[in-house]
Tab-separated table of C-alpha atoms in Angstrom:
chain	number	residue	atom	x	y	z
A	1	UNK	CA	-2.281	-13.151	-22.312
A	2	UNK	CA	-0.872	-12.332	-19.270
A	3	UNK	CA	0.261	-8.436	-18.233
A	4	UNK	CA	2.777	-8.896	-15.433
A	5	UNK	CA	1.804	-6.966	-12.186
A	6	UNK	CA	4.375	-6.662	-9.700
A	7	UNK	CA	2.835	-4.178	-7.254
A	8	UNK	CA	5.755	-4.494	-5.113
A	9	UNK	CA	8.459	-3.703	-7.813
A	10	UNK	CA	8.255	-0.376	-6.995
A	11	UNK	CA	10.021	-0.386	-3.626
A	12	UNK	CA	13.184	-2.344	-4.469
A	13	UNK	CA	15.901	-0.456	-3.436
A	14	UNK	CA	18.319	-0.036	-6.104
A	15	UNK	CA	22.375	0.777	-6.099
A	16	UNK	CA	23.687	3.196	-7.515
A	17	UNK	CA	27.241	3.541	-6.238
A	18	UNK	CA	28.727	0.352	-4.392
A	19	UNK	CA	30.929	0.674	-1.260
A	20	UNK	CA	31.703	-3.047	-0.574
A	21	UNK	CA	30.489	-4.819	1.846
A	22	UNK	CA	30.561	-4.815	5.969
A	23	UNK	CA	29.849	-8.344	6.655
A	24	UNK	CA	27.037	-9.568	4.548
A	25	UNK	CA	25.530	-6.376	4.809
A	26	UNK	CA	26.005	-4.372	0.991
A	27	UNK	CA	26.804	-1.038	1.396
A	28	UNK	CA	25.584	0.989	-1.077
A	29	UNK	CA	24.519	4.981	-2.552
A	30	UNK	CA	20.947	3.322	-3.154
A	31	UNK	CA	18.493	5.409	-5.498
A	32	UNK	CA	16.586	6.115	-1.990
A	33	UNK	CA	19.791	7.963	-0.850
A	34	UNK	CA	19.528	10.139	-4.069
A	35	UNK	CA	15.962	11.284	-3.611
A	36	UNK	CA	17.019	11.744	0.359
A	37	UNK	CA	19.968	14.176	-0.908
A	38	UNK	CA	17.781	15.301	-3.708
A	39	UNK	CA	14.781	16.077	-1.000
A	40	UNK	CA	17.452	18.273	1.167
A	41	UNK	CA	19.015	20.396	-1.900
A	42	UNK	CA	15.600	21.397	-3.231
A	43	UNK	CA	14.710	22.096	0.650
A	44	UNK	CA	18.052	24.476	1.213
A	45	UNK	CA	17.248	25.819	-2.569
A	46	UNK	CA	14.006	27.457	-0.906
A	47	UNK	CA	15.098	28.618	2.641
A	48	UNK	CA	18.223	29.939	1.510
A	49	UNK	CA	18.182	30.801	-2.204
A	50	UNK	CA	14.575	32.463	-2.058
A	51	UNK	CA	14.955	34.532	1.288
A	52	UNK	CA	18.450	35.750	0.408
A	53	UNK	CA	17.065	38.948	-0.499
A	54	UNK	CA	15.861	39.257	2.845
A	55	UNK	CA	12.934	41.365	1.346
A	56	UNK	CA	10.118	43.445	3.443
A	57	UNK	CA	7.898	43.102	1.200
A	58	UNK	CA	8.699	39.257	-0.722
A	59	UNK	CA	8.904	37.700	-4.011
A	60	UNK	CA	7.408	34.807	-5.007
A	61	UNK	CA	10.011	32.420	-3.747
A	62	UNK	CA	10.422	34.111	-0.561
A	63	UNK	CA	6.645	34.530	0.152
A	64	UNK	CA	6.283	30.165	-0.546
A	65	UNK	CA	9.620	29.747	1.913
A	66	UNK	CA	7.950	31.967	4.745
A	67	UNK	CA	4.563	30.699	3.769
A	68	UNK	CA	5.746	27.043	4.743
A	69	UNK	CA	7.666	27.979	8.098
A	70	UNK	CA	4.786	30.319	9.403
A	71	UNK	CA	2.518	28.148	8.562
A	72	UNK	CA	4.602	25.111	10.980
A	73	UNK	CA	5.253	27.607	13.308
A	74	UNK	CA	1.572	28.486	13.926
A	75	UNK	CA	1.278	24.502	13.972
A	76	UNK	CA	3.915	24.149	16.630
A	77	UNK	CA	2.609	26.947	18.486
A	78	UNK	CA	-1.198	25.518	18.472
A	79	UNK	CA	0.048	21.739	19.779
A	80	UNK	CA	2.854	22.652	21.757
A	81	UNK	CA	2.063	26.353	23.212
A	82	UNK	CA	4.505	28.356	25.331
A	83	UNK	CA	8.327	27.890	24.407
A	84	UNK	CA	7.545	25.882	21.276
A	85	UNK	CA	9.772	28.463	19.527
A	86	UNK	CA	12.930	26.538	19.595
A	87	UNK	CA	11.082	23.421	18.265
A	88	UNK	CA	9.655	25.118	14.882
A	89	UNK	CA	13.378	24.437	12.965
A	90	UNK	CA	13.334	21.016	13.689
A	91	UNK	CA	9.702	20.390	12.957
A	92	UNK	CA	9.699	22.510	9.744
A	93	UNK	CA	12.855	20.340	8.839
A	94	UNK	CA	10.900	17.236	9.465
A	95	UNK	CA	7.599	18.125	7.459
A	96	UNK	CA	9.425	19.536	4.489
A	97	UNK	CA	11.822	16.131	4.507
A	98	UNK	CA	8.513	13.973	4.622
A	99	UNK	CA	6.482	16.577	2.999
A	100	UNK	CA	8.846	16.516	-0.680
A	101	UNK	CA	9.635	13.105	-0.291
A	102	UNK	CA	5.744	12.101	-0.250
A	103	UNK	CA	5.333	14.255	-3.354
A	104	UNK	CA	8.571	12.971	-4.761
A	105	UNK	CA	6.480	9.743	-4.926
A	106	UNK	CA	3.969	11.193	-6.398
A	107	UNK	CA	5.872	11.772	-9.499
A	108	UNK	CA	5.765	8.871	-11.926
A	109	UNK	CA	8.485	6.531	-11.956
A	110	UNK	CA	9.924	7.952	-8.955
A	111	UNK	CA	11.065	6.053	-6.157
A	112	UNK	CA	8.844	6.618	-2.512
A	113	UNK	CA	11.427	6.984	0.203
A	114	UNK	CA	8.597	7.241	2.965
A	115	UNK	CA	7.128	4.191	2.099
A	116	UNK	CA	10.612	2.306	3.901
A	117	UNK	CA	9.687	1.782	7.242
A	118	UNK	CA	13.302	2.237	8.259
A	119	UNK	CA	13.332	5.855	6.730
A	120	UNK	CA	10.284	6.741	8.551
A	121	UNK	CA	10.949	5.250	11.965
A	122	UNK	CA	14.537	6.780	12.186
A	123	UNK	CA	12.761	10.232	11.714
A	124	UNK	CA	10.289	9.047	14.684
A	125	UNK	CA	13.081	8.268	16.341
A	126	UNK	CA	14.653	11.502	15.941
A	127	UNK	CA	11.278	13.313	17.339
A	128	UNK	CA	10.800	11.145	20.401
A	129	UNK	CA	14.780	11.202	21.310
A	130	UNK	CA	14.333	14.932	21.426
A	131	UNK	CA	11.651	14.490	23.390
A	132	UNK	CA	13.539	12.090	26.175
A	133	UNK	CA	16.575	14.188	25.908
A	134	UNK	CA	15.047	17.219	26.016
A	135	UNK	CA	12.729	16.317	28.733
A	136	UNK	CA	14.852	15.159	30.875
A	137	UNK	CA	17.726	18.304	30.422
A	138	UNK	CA	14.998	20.710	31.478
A	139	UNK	CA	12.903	19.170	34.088
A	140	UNK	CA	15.251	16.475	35.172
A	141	UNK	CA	13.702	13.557	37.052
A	142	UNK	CA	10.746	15.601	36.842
A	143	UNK	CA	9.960	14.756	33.364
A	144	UNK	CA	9.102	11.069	34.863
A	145	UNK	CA	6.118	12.651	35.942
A	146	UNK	CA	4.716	12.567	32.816
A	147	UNK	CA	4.780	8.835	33.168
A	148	UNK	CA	2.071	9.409	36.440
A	149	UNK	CA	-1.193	10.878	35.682
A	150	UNK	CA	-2.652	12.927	38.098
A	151	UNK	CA	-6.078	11.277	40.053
A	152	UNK	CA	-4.931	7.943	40.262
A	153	UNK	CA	-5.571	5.781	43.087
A	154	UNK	CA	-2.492	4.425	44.785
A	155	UNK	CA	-3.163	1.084	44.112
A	156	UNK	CA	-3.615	1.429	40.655
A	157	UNK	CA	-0.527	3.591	39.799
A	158	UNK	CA	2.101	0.760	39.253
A	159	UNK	CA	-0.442	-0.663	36.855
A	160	UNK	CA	-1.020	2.592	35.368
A	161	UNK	CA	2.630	3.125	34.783
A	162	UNK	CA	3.721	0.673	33.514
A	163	UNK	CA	0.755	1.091	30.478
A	164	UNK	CA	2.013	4.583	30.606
A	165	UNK	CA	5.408	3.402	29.347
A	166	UNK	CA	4.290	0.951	27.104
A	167	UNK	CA	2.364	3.559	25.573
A	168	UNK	CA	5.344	6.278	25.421
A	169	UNK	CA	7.203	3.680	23.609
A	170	UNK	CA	4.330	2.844	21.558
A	171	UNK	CA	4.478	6.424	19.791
A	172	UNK	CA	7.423	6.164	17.722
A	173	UNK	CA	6.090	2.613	16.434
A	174	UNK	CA	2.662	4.876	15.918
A	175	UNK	CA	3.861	7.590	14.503
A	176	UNK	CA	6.294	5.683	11.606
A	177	UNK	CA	3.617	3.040	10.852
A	178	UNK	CA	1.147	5.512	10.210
A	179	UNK	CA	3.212	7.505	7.557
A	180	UNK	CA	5.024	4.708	6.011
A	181	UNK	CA	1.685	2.261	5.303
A	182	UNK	CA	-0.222	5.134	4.136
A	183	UNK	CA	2.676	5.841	1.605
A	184	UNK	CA	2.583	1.941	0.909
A	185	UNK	CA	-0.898	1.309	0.925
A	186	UNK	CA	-1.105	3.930	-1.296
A	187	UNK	CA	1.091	3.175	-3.573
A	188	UNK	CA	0.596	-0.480	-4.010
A	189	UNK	CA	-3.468	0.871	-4.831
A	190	UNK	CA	-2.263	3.157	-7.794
A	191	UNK	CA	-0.341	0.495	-9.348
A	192	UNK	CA	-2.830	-2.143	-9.021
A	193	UNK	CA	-5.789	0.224	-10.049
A	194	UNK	CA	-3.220	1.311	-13.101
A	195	UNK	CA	-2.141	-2.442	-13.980
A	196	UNK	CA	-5.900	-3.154	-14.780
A	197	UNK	CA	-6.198	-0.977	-17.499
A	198	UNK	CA	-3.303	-2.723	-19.760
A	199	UNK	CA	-4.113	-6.537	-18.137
A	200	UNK	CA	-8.134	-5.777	-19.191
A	201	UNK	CA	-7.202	-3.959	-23.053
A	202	UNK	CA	-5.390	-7.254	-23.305
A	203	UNK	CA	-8.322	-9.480	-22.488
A	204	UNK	CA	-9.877	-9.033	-25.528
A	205	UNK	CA	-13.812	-7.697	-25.454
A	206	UNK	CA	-13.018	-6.797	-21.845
A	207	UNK	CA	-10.888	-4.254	-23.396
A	208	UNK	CA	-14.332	-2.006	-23.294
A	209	UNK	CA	-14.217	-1.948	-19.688
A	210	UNK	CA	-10.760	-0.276	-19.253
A	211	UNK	CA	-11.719	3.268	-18.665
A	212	UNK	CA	-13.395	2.509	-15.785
A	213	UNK	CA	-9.738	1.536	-13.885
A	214	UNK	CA	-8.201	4.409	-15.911
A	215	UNK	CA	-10.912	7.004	-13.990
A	216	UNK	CA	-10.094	5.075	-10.871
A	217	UNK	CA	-6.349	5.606	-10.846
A	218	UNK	CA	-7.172	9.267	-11.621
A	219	UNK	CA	-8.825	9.418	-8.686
A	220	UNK	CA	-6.577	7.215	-6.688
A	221	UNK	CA	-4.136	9.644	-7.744
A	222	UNK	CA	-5.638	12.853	-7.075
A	223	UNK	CA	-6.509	11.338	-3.109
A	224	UNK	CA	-2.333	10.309	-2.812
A	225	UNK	CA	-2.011	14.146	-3.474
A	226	UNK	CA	-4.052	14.138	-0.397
A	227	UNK	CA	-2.459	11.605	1.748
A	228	UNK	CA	1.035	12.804	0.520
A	229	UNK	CA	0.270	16.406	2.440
A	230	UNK	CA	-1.969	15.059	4.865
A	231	UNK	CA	0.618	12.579	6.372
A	232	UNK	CA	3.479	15.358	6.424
A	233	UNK	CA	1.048	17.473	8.409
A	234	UNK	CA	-0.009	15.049	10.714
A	235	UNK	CA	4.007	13.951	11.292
A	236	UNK	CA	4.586	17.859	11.694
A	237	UNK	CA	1.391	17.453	14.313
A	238	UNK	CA	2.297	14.982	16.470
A	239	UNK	CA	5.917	15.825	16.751
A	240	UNK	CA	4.703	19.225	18.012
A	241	UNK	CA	2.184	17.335	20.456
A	242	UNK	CA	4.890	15.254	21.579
A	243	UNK	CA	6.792	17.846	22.200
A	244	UNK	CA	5.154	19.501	24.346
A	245	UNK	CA	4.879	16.566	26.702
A	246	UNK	CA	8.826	17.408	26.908
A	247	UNK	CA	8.002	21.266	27.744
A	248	UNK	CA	5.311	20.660	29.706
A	249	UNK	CA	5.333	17.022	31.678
A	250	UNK	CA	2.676	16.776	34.061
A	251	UNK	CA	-0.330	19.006	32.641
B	1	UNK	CA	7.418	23.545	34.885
B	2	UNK	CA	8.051	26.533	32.473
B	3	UNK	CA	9.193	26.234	28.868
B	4	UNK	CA	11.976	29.139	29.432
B	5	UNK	CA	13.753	27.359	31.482
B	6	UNK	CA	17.220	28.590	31.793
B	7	UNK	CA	18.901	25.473	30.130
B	8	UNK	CA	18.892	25.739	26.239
B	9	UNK	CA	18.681	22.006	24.490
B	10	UNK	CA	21.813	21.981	23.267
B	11	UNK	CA	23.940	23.493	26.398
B	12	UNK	CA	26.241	25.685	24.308
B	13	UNK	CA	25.414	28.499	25.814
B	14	UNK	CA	22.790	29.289	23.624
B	15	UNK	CA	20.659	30.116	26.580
B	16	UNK	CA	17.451	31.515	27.393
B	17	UNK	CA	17.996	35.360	26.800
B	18	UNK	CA	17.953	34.913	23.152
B	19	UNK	CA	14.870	32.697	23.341
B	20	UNK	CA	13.272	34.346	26.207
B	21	UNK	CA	13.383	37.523	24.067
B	22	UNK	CA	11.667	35.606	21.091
B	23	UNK	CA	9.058	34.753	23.232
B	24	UNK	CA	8.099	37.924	24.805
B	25	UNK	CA	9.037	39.960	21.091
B	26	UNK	CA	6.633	37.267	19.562
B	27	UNK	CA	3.867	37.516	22.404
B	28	UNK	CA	3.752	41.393	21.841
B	29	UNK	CA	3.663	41.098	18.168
B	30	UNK	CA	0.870	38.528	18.373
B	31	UNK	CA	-1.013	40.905	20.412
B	32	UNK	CA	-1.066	43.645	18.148
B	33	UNK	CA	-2.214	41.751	15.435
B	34	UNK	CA	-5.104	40.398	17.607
B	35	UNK	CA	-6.004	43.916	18.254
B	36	UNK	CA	-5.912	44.686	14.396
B	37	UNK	CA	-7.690	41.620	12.934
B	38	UNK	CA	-11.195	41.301	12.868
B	39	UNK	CA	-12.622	38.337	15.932
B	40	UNK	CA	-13.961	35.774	13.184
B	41	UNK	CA	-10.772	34.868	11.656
B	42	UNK	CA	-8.670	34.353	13.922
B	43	UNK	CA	-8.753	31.118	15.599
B	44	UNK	CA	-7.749	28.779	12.378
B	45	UNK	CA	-8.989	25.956	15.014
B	46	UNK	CA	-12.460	27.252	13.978
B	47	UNK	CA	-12.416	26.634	10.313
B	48	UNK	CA	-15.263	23.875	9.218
B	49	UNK	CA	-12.180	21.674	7.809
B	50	UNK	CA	-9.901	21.069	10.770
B	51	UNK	CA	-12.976	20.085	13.319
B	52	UNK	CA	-14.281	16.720	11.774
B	53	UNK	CA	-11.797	14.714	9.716
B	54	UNK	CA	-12.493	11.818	7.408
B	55	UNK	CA	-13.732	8.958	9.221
B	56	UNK	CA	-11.357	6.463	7.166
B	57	UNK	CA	-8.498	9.349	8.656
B	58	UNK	CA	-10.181	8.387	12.089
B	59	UNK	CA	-10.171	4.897	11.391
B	60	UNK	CA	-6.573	4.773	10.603
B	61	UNK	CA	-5.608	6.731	13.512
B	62	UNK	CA	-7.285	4.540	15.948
B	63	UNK	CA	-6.367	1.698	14.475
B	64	UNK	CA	-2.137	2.433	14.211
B	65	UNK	CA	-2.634	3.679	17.625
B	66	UNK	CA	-3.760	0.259	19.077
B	67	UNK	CA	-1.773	-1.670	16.311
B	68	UNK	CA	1.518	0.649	17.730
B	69	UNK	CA	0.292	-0.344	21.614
B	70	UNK	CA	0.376	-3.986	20.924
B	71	UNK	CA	3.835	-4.002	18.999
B	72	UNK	CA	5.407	-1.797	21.506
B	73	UNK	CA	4.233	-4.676	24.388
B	74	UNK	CA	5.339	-7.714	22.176
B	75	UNK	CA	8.482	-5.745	21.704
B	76	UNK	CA	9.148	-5.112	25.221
B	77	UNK	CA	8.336	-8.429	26.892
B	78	UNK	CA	10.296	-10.141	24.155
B	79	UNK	CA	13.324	-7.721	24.629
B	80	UNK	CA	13.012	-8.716	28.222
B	81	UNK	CA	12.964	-12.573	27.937
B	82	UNK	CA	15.684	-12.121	25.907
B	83	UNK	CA	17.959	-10.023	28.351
B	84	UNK	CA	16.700	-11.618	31.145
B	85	UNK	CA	16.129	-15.392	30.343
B	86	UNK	CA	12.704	-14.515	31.990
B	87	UNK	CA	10.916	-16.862	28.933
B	88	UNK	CA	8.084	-17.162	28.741
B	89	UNK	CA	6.322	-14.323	31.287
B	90	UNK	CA	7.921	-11.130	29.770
B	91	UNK	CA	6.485	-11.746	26.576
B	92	UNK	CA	2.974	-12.310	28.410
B	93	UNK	CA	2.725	-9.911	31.201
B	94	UNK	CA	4.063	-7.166	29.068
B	95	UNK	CA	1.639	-8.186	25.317
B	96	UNK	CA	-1.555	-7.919	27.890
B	97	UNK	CA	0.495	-4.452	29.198
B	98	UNK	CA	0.623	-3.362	25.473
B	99	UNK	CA	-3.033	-4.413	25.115
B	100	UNK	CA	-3.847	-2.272	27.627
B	101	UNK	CA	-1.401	0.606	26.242
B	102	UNK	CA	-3.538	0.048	23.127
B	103	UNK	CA	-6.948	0.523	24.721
B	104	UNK	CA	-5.397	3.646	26.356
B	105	UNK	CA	-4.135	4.720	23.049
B	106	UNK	CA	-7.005	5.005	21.530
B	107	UNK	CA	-9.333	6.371	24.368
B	108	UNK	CA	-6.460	8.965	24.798
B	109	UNK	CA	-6.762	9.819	20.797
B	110	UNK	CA	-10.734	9.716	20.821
B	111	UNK	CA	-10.884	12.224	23.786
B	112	UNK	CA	-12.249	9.758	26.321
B	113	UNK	CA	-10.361	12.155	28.410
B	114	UNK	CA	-11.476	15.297	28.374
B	115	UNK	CA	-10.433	17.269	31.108
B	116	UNK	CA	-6.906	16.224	31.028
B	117	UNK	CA	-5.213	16.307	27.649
B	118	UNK	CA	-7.123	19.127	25.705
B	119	UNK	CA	-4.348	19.174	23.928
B	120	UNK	CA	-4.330	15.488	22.336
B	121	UNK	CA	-6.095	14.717	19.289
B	122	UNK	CA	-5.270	16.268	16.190
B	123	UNK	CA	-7.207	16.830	13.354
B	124	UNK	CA	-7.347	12.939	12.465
B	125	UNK	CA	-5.279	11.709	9.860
């Protein structure tokens, strides 16, 4: 017999409150919204909740909450150097977002919001609009320098600028497809490593082999752990890089 | 060419004293903590796990990076035939453009170079 193994099952978006419809397009409180607004709440819970006290020396909420944001902050600081300061909200705001929705994933039966390429490149959106905005309120027409590297030969520059803005635009394509098909890949894995262990107990004398998927998705598991941080740190990364091609255009 | 510049990011008149003051109260601090902490510690850059990432976190680095290239030319020149009824040389010019964006991509990420964007390359991913 048969198990059924629907790796992609997992990513259907599912309503949960309907608003109607605008055109053909349903409207809806999807379960993706939920773990967004769920994401956010436990997010305010720790920054405001646990450093109410506003203690010297901090408790054990307090000490995680500043543990996270000096630990972004140092990040920020490393990729992004001088004036970086007024970046470390929004980047700490973006890796805790991606960071607990990774690990939301994580949990079994829950539903991996990162794993939507829409939800990932609207945050990359968000990073490299900051970027052009920013930029360009700070250095002006300046900021278009960062389109013209410095030591190339005048013949070669339209060429060069032109792959200059390719690339630029490039980065927000980058920088979503890299989070949300790690989360996918990723997921798909586990529940194809997990759906062998039922599909090969149900093949009979194969059954004796069905440990050996069972260790696998253990360790599958264990390495989506990984990725799930990883990815947040490397989003919290390259923002902060990015970013400092809108401080500092031109290096 | 300096990050204080006088214009905060949102223009509400949240402007630079506030934030220049950060910066200088956060410089000072950082200094006397340098003073205080013994050399070996403190450049986190240094520690054995940040230097050499995974090469499968290299691999898929390079490879979104000239994947992200290639989209963001097909993207463009298509955009462009479409706005412009310029069909079909947008599309070309600007895929072998996004080609190239690619390649440049990924040299950039590898630290082909050097010299000129210390900065780029984070710890893999």
């Amino acid at each position: 017999m048969a198990v059924k193994m629907d790796p992609i099952h997992q990513f259907e978006l599912k309503p949960l409150v309907s608003f109607g419809h605008i055109g053909h397009q349903h409207i809806a409180f999807t379960q993706s919204a939920l773990y967004m607004f769920l994401a956010v709440g436990l997010i305010a819970l720790l920054t405001i909740w646990a450093t109410k006290s506003r203690a010297v020396v901090p408790g054990r909420a307090q000490s995680l909450a500043e543990i996270f944001y000096e630990f972004i902050g140092q990040t920020v600081h490393q990729s992004a150097g001088h004036g970086s300061e007024r970046f470390v909200p929004l980047v700490f705001s973006l890796f805790m977002f991606v960071l607990l929705l990774n690990l939301f994933g994580m949990i079994p039966y829950a539903f991996a919001v990162t794993s939507h390429i829409i939800v990932t490149f609207m945050l990359a959106l968000v990073v490299i609009l900051t970027v052009v905005i920013y930029g360009f309120m700070a250095h002006g027409t300046h900021f278009l320098g960062l389109f013209v590297p410095p030591g190339v030969p005048g013949w070669l520059k339209p060429l060069i600028v032109v792959i200059e803005v390719v690339s630029f635009i490039s980065r927000p394509i980058s920088l979503s497809v890299r989070l949300f098909a790690n989360m996918l890949a990723g997921h798909i894995a586990l529940k194809i490593f997990a759906g062998f262990v039922p599909a090969l107990l149900a093949a009979g004398v194969w059954g004796i082999l069905s440990p050996l998927p069972l260790a696998l998705s253990v360790a599958v598991t264990a390495l989506e752990m990984l990725v799930a941080v990883l990815q947040a740190y490397v989003f919290a990364t390259l923002t902060s890089i990015y970013l400092s091609d809108a401080l500092h255009p031109g290096h | 060419m300096n990050g204080n510049d006088p214009r905060g990011k949102d223009g509400t008149g949240e402007g630079s004293s506030p934030d220049d003051d950060l910066s200088a109260r956060l410089k000072r601090l950082e200094m006397q903590i340098d003073r205080k902490r013994p050399p070996a510690a403190s450049d986190p850059s240094s520690r054995p796990d940040r230097g050499q990432p995974s090469s499968l976190g290299i691999a898929m680095r390079l490879s979104t990076e000239f994947v992200a290239g290639v989209l963001a030319g097909g993207l463009l020149g298509w955009g462009c035939d479409h706005l412009l009824g310029t069909k079909p040389w947008g599309l070309i010019v600007l895929l072998v453009m996004g080609f190239a964006a690619g390649i440049y991509n990924v040299m950039r990420v590898s630290g082909f170079f050097p010299a000129a964007d210390t900065k780029k390359g984070p710890p893999g991913s």
